[in-house]
Coordinates of C-alpha atoms in Angstrom, one line a residue:
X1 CA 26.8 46.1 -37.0
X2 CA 23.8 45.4 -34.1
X3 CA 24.4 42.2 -35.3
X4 CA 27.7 41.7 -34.5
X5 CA 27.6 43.8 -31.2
X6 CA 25.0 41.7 -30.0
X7 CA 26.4 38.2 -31.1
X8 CA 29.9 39.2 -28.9
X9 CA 27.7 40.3 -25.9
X10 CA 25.5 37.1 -25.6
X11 CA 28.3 35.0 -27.2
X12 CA 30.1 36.3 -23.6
X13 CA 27.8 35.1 -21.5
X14 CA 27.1 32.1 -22.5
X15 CA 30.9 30.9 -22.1
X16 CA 30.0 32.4 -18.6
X17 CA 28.5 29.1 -17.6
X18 CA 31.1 27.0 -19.0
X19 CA 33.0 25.2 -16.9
X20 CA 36.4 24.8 -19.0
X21 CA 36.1 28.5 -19.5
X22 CA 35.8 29.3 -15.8
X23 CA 38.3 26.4 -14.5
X24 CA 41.1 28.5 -17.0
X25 CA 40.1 32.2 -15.9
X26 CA 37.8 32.4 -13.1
X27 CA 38.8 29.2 -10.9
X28 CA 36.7 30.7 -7.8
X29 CA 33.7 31.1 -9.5
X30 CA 34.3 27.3 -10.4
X31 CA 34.7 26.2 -7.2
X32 CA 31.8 28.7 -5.6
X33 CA 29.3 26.8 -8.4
X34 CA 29.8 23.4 -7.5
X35 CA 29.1 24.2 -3.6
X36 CA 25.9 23.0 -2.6
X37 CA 25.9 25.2 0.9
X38 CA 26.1 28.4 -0.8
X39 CA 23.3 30.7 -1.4
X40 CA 21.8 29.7 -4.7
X41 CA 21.5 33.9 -5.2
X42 CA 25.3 34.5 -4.7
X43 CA 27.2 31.9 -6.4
X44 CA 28.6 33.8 -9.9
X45 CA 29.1 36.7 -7.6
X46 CA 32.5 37.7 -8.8
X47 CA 33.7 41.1 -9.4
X48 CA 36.7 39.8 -11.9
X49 CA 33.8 38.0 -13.5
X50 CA 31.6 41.5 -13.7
X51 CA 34.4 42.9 -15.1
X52 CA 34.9 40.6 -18.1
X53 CA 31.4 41.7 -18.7
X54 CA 31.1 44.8 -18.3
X55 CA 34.1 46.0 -19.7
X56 CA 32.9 46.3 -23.2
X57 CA 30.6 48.3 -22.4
X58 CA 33.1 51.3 -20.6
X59 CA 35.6 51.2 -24.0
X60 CA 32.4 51.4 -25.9
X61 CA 31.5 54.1 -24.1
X62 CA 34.3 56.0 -24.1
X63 CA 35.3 55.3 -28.0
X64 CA 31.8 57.1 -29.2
X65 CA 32.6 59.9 -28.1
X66 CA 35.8 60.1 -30.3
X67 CA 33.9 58.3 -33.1
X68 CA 31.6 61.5 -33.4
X69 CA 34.3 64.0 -35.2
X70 CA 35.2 61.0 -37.1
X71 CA 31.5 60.3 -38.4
X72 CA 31.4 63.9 -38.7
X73 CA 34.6 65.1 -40.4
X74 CA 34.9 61.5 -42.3
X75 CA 31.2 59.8 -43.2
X76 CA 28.9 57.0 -41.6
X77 CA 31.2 54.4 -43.4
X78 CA 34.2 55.3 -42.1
X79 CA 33.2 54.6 -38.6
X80 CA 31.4 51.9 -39.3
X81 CA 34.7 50.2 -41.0
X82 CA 37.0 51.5 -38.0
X83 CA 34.4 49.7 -35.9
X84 CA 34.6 46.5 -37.5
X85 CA 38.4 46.2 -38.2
X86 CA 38.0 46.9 -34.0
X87 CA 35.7 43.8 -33.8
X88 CA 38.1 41.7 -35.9
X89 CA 40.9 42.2 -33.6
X90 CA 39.2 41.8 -30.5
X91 CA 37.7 38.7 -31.6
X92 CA 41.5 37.3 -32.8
X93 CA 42.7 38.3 -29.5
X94 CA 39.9 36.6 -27.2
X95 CA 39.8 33.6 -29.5
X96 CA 43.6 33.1 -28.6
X97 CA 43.6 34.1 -24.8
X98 CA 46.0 32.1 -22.9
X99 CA 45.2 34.6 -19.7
X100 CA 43.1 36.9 -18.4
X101 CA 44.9 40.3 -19.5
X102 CA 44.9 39.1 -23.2
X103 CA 41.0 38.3 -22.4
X104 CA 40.6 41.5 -21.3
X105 CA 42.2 43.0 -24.2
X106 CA 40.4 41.5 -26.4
X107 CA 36.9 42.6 -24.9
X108 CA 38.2 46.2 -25.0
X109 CA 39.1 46.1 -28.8
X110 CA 35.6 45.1 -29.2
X111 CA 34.0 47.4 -26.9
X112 CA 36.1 49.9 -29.1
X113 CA 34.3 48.1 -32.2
X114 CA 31.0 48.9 -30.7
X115 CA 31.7 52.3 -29.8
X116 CA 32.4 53.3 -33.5
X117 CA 29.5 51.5 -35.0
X118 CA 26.8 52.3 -32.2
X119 CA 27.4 55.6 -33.0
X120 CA 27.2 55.3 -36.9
X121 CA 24.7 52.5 -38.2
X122 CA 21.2 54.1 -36.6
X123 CA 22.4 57.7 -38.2
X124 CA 23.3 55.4 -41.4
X125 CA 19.9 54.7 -41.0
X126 CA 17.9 57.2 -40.5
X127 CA 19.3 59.3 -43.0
X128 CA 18.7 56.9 -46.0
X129 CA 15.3 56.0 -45.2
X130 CA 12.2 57.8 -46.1
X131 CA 10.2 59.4 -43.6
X132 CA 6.8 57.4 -43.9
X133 CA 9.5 54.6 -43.7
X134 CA 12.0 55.5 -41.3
X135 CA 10.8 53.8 -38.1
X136 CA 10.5 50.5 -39.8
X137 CA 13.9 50.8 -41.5
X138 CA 15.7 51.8 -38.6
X139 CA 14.2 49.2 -36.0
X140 CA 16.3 46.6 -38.7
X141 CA 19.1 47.8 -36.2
X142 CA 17.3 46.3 -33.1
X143 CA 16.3 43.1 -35.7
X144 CA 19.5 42.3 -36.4
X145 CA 20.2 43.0 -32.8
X146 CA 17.5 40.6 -31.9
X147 CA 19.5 37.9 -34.8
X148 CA 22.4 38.1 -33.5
X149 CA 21.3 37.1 -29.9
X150 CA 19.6 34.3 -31.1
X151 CA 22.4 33.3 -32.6
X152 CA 24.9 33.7 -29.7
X153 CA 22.3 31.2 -28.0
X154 CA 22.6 28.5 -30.7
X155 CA 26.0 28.9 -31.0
X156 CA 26.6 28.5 -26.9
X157 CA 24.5 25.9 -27.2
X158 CA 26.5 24.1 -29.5
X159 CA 30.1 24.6 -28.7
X160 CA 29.2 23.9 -24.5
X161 CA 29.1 20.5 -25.8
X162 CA 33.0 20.5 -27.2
X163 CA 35.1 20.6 -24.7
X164 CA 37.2 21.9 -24.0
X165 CA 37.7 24.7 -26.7
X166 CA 34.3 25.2 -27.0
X167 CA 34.5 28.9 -25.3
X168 CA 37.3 29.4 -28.0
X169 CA 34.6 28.2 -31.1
X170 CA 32.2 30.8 -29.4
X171 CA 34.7 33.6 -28.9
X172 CA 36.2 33.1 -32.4
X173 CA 33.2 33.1 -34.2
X174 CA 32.2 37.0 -33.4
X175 CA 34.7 37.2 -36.1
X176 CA 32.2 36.5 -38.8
X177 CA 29.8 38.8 -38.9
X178 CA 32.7 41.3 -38.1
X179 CA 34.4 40.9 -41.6
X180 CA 30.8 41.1 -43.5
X181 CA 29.9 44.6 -42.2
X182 CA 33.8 45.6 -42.6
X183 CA 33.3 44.4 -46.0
X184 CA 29.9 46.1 -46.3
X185 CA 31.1 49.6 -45.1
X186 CA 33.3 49.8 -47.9
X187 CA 30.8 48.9 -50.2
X188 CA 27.7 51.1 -49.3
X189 CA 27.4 54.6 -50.4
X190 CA 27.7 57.3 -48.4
X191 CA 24.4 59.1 -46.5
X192 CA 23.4 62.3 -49.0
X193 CA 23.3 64.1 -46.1
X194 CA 27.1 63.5 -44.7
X195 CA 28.0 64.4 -48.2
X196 CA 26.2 67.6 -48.4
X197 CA 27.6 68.6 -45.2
X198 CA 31.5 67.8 -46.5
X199 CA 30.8 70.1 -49.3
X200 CA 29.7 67.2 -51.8
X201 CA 26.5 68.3 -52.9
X202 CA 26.7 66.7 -56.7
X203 CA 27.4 63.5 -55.3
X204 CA 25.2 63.9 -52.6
X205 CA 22.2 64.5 -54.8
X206 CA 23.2 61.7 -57.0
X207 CA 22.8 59.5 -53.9
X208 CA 19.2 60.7 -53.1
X209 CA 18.2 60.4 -56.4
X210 CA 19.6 56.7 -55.9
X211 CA 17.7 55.4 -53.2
X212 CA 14.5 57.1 -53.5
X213 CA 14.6 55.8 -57.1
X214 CA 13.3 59.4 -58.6
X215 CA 14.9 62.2 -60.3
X216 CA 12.1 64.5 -58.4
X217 CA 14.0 65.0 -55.0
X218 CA 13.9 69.0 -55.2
X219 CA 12.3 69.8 -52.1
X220 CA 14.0 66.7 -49.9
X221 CA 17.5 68.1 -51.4
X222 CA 16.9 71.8 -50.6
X223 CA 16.6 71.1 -46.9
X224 CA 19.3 68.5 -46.7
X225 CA 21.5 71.7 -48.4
X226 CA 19.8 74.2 -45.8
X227 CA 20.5 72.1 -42.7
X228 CA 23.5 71.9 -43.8
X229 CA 24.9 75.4 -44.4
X230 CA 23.5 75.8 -40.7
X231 CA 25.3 72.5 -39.8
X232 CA 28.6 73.8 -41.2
X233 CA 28.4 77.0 -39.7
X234 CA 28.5 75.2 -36.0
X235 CA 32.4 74.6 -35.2
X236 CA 31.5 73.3 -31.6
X237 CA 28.4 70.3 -31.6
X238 CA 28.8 69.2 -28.2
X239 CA 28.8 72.8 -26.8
X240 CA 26.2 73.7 -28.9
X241 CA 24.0 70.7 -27.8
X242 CA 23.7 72.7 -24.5
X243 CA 22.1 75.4 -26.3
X244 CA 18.5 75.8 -24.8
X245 CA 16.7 75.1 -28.1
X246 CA 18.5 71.6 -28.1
X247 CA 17.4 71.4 -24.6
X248 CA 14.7 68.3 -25.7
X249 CA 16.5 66.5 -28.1
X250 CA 19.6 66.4 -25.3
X251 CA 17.0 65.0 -22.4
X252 CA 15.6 62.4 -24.6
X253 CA 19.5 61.6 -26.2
X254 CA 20.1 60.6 -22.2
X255 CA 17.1 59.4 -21.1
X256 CA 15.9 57.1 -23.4
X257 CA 19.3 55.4 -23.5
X258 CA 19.4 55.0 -19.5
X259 CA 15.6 53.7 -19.3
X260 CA 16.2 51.0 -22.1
X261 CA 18.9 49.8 -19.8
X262 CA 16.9 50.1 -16.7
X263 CA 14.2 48.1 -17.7
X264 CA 16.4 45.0 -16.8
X265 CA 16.7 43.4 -20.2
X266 CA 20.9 43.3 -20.4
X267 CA 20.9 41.7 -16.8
X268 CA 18.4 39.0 -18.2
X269 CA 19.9 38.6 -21.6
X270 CA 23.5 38.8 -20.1
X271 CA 23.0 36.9 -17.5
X272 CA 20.2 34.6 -18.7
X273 CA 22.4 31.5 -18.7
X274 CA 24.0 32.0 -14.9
X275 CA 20.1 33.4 -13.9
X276 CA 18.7 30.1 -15.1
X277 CA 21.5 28.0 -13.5
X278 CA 20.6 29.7 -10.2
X279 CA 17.2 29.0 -10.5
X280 CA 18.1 25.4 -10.5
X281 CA 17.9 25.1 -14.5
X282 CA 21.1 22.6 -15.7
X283 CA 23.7 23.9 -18.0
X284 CA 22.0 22.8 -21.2
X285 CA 19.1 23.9 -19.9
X286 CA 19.5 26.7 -18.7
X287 CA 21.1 27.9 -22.2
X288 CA 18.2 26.0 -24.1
X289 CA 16.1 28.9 -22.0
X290 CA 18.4 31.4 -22.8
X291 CA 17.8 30.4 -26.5
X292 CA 13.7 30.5 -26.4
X293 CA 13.9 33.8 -24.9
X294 CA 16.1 35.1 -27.5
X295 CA 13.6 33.9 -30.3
X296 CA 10.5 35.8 -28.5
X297 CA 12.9 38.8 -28.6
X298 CA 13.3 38.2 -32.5
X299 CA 9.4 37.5 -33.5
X300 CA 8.4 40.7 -30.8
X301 CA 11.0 42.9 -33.3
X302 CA 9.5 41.8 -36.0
X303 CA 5.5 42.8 -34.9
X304 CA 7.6 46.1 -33.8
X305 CA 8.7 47.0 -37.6
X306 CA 5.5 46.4 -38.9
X307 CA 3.4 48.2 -37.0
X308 CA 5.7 51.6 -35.4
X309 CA 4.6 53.6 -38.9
X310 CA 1.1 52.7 -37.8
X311 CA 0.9 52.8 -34.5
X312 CA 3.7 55.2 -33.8
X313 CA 6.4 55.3 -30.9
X314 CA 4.3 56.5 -28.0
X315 CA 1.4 53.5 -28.4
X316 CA 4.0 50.8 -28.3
X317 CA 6.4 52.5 -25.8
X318 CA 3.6 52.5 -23.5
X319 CA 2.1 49.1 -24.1
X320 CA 5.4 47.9 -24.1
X321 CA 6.2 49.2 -20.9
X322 CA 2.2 48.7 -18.6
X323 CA 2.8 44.7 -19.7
X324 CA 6.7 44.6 -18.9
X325 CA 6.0 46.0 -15.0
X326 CA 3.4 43.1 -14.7
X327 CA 6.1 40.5 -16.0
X328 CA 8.5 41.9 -13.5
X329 CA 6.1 41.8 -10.5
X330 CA 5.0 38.2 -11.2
X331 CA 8.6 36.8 -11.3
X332 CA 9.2 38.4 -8.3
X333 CA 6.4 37.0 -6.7
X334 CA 7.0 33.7 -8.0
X335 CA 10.7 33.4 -6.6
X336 CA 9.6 35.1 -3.7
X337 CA 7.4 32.6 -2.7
X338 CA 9.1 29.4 -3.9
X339 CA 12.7 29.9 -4.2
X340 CA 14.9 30.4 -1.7
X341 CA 18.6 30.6 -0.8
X342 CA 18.9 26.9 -0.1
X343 CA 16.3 25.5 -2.6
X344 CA 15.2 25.3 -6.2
X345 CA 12.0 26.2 -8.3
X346 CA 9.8 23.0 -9.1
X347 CA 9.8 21.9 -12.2
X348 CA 5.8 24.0 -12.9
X349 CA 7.3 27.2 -11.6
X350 CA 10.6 27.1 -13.3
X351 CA 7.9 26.4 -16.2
X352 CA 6.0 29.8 -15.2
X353 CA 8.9 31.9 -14.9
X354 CA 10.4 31.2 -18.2
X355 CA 6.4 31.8 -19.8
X356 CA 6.4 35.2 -17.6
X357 CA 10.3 36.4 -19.2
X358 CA 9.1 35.5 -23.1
X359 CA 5.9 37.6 -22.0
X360 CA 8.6 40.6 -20.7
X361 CA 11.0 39.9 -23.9
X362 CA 8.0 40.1 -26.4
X363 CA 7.0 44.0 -25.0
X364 CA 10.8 44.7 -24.6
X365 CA 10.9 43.9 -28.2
X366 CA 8.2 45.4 -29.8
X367 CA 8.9 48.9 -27.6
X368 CA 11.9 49.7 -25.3
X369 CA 14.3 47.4 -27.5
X370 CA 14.1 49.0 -31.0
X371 CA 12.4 52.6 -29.7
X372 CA 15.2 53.2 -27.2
X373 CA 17.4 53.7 -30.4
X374 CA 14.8 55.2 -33.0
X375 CA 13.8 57.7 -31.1
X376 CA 16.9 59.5 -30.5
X377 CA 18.0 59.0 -33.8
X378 CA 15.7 60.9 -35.3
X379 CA 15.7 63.6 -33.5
X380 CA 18.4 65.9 -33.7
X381 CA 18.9 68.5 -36.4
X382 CA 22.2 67.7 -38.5
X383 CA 24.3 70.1 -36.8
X384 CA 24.4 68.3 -33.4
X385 CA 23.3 64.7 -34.7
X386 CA 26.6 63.4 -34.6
X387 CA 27.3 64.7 -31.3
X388 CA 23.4 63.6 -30.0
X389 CA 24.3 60.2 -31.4
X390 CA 27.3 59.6 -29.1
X391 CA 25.7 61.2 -26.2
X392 CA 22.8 58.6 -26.7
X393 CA 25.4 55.3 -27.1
X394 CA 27.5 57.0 -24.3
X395 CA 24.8 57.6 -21.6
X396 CA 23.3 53.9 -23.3
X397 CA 27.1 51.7 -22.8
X398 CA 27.7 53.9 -19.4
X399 CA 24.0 52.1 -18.0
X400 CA 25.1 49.2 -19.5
X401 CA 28.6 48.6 -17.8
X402 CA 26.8 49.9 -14.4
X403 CA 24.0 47.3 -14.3
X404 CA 26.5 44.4 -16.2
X405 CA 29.1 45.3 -13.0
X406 CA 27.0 45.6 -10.7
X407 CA 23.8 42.6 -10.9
X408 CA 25.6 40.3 -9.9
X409 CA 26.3 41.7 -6.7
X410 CA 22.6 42.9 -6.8
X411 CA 20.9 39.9 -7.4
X412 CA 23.1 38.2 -4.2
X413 CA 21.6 41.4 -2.0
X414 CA 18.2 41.8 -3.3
X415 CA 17.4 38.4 -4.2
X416 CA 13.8 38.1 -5.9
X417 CA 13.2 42.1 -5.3
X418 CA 16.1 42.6 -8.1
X419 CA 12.4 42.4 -10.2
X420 CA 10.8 45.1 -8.3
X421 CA 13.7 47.2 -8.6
X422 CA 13.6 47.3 -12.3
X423 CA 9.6 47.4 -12.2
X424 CA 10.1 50.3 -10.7
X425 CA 12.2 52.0 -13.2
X426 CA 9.5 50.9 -15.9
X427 CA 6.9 52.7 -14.6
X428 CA 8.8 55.8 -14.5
X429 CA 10.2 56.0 -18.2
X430 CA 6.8 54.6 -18.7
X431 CA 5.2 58.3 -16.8
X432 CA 8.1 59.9 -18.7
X433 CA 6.9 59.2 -22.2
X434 CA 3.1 59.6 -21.7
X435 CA 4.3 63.3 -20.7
X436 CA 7.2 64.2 -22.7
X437 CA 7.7 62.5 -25.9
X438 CA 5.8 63.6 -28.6
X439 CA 4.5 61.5 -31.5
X440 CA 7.6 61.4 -34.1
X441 CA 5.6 58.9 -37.2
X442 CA 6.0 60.3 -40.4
X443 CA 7.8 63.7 -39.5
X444 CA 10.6 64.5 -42.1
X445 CA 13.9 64.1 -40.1
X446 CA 14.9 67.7 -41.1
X447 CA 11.4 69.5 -39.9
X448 CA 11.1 67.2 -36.6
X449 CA 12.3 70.6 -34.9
X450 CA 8.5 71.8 -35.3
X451 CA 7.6 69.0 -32.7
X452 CA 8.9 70.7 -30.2
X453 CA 8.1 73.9 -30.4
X454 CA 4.6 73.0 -30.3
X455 CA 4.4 70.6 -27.4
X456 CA 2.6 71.6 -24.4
X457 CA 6.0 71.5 -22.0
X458 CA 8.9 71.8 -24.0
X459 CA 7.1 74.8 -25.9
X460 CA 8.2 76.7 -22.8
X461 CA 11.6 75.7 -22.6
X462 CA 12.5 76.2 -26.1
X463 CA 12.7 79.5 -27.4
X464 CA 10.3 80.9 -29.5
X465 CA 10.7 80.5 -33.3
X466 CA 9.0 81.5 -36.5
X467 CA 6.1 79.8 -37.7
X468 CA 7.4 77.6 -41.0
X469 CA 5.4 76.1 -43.3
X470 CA 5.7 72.1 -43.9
X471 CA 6.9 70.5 -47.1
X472 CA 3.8 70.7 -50.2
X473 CA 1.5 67.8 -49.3
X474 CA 3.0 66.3 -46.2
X475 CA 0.2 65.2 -43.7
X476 CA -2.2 62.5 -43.1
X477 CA -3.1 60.3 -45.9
X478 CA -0.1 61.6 -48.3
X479 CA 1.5 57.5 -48.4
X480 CA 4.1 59.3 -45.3
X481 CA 2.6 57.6 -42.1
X482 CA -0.7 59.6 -40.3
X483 CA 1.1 62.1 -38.0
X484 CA -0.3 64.4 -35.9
X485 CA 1.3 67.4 -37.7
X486 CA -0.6 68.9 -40.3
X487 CA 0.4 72.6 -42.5
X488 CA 1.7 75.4 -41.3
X489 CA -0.1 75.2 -37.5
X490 CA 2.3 72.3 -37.1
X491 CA -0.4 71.1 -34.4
X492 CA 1.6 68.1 -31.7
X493 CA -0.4 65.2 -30.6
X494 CA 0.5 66.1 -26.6

């Protein structure tokens, strides 16, 4: 599913930048590039443009909140198939465009598309996987995320060469990946604990027993069955998300959507192509760029799933996030200094700032990028995770459409201190998880309530709760993942 979402949003704008594609639906943006007397900042700023953009992102934002009684009420699968017969539609429709409405269309059916899916595939995950193995299984999502970016870069860099239905090639091919994982969600079983919770409990234990490859699931099963008796006694999620005892989970379901967005990676990897080409990059080169970048975002992913059950969220959030404020500061300086309105970067600083974004793409990738989903993910008990899911892609495709509608505009006002701003942001969510987020490695998805009533701040907002003992044996050094929870004193790394 992140594979396909991804592939159509860098697919997107790589066609951006080329010229048969803007001649047919954005002829002012055609004519603004080719103008050597305009401000090198402000030439593909276009609000029709912006909108081709950044409307995926506000029917993907609206659809997850109507796909959460559906993954409810139906299962993981059947969102993920209603999101991908979505995709296959939109991708018919903008393959075919003749004008900009259909074009438009097109990008809403598969905004639609990521809606649905976005708000089923990282609860698929997390619910199948083992705790000891849950962060590495679940930042597959951001892998396949990472995958399908690359891809959208060698496939733009491919079809700019035919013209001059090469944006169609590009456009069309979103299909493909679309079909696999509509294909695959029939296929797949169902998560035990969506069963459970529709009254399947045979089948549901069947599963468990299935993918843990044991018939000695007893004490795994019996919460799965407790969560959900108290999942199906709550008729009302979203109201019941307000509760104060949900009061954590809610804050991190909004803010670590919104800071992954406001680190700046979409406007780079959205607008990486049109960034370059401003920069004074050529076309070709400026999507061979696009392409390098995408690659250090795929190899950071990887050093991400191999070391979150290690290292745990908090380590690599932080890293991620002191190295990603230096990469934005020096870029800034760099353009600040050398390029301005009127002139390009020389050849050894065009060199420097593309070195400076692989160094921001590889900490993107091995915290913000997969962490911005895990995290929230994992999080909520089953009565409200359906509803905490769609709060986390809404609030995460609402960022999205605001930054995808409005950089453009940005980047022609702030120029070079468009860097800054987002540096800026990155030291806050940076602040915000060195105080607020507890250490989640290893914590059985069903007992990660015990987190928080133990943390030295949200231990005061929550109210108070019984002390419960952990599952037989959980704890450092049991093959789960070293986590800072230990017996019944459940104590919190703070």
């Amino acid at each position: 599913m992140s594979f396909r979402v991804s592939l159509v949003a860098h697919i997107e704008t790589g066609v951006n930048t080329m010229d048969p594609f803007l001649e047919r639906f954005f002829p002012a943006v055609f004519r603004r590039k080719n103008l050597v007397t305009l401000n090198n900042y402000c030439k593909y700023d276009n609000q029709a443009l912006s909108a081709f953009t950044s409307i995926l992102y506000l029917s993907g934002q609206v659809s997850t909140l109507a796909a959460a009684p559906v993954t409810r009420n139906y299962g993981r699968r059947a969102s993920i198939i209603c999101g991908g017969i979505s995709f296959l539609i939109g991708a018919a429709l903008n393959a075919a465009a003749a004008n900009l409405t259909t074009l438009i269309l097109g990008r809403v059916m598969l905004g639609v598309g990521i809606g649905f899916g976005n708000q089923a595939v990282p609860l698929y995950l997390s619910e199948m996987a083992p705790a000891h193995l849950r962060g590495g299984l679940n930042m597959m999502f951001q892998l396949a995320t990472t995958l399908g970016i690359f891809s959208a870069n060698m496939i733009n860099y491919g079809t700019q060469k035919i013209k001059p239905w090469g944006w169609r090639l590009s456009l069309g091919l979103v299909a493909a990946p679309a079909l696999l994982m509509t294909v695959g969600g029939f296929l797949l079983p169902e998560t035990p604990n969506s069963l459970i919770e529709r009254g399947h409990v045979e089948e549901g234990r069947r599963v468990l027993e299935l993918i843990r490859g044991t018939t000695d699931v007893d004490a795994e099963f019996t919460d799965m069955a407790e969560a959900s008796e108290l999942a199906n006694t709550i008729k009302h999620p979203f109201r019941n998300i307000l509760e104060r005892r949900n009061r954590p989970q809610l804050v991190m379901a909004v803010c670590m959507p919104a800071f992954q967005i406001l680190t700046g990676i979409n406007s780079i990897l959205f607008y990486a192509p049109v960034l370059f080409q401003s920069m004074g990059f050529g076309a070709s080169w400026s999507l061979y760029s696009s392409m390098l970048t995408g690659a250090v975002l795929l190899f950071s992913t990887l050093i991400s799933i191999a070391t979150v059950d290690r290292l745990g969220r908090r380590k690599l959030l932080i890293s991620g996030g002191i190295l990603m404020i230096i990469c934005q500061v020096i870029v800034a300086a760099i353009l600040g200094v050398e390029f301005g309105s009127d002139k390009h970067l020389s050849r050894g600083c065009s060199t420097a700032v593309v070195f400076v974004i692989c160094l921001f793409m590889l900490a993107f990738g091995w915290s913000w990028g997969p962490l911005g989903w895990t995290v929230p993910s994992e999080i909520f008990p089953l009565e409200t995770r359906s509803a905490g899911q769609s709060i986390t892609v809404a609030v995460n495709l609402f960022f999205t459409f605001v930054i995808a509608q409005a950089f453009l505009s940005l980047l022609c006002v702030f120029k070079y201190a468009i860097f800054i701003f987002f540096a800026g942001w990155i030291a806050v969510m940076t602040g915000f998880v060195y105080v607020f987020l507890p250490e989640t490695k290893g914590v059985p998805i069903e007992e990660m309530v015990l987190l928080w009533s133990k943390h030295r701040f949200w231990k005061n907002i929550m109210p108070a709760m019984p002390t419960m003992p952990l599952e037989d044996g959980w704890g450092p050094g049991d093959g789960r993942g070293d986590s800072d929870l230990a017996g019944a004193d459940c104590n919190v790394h703070k």
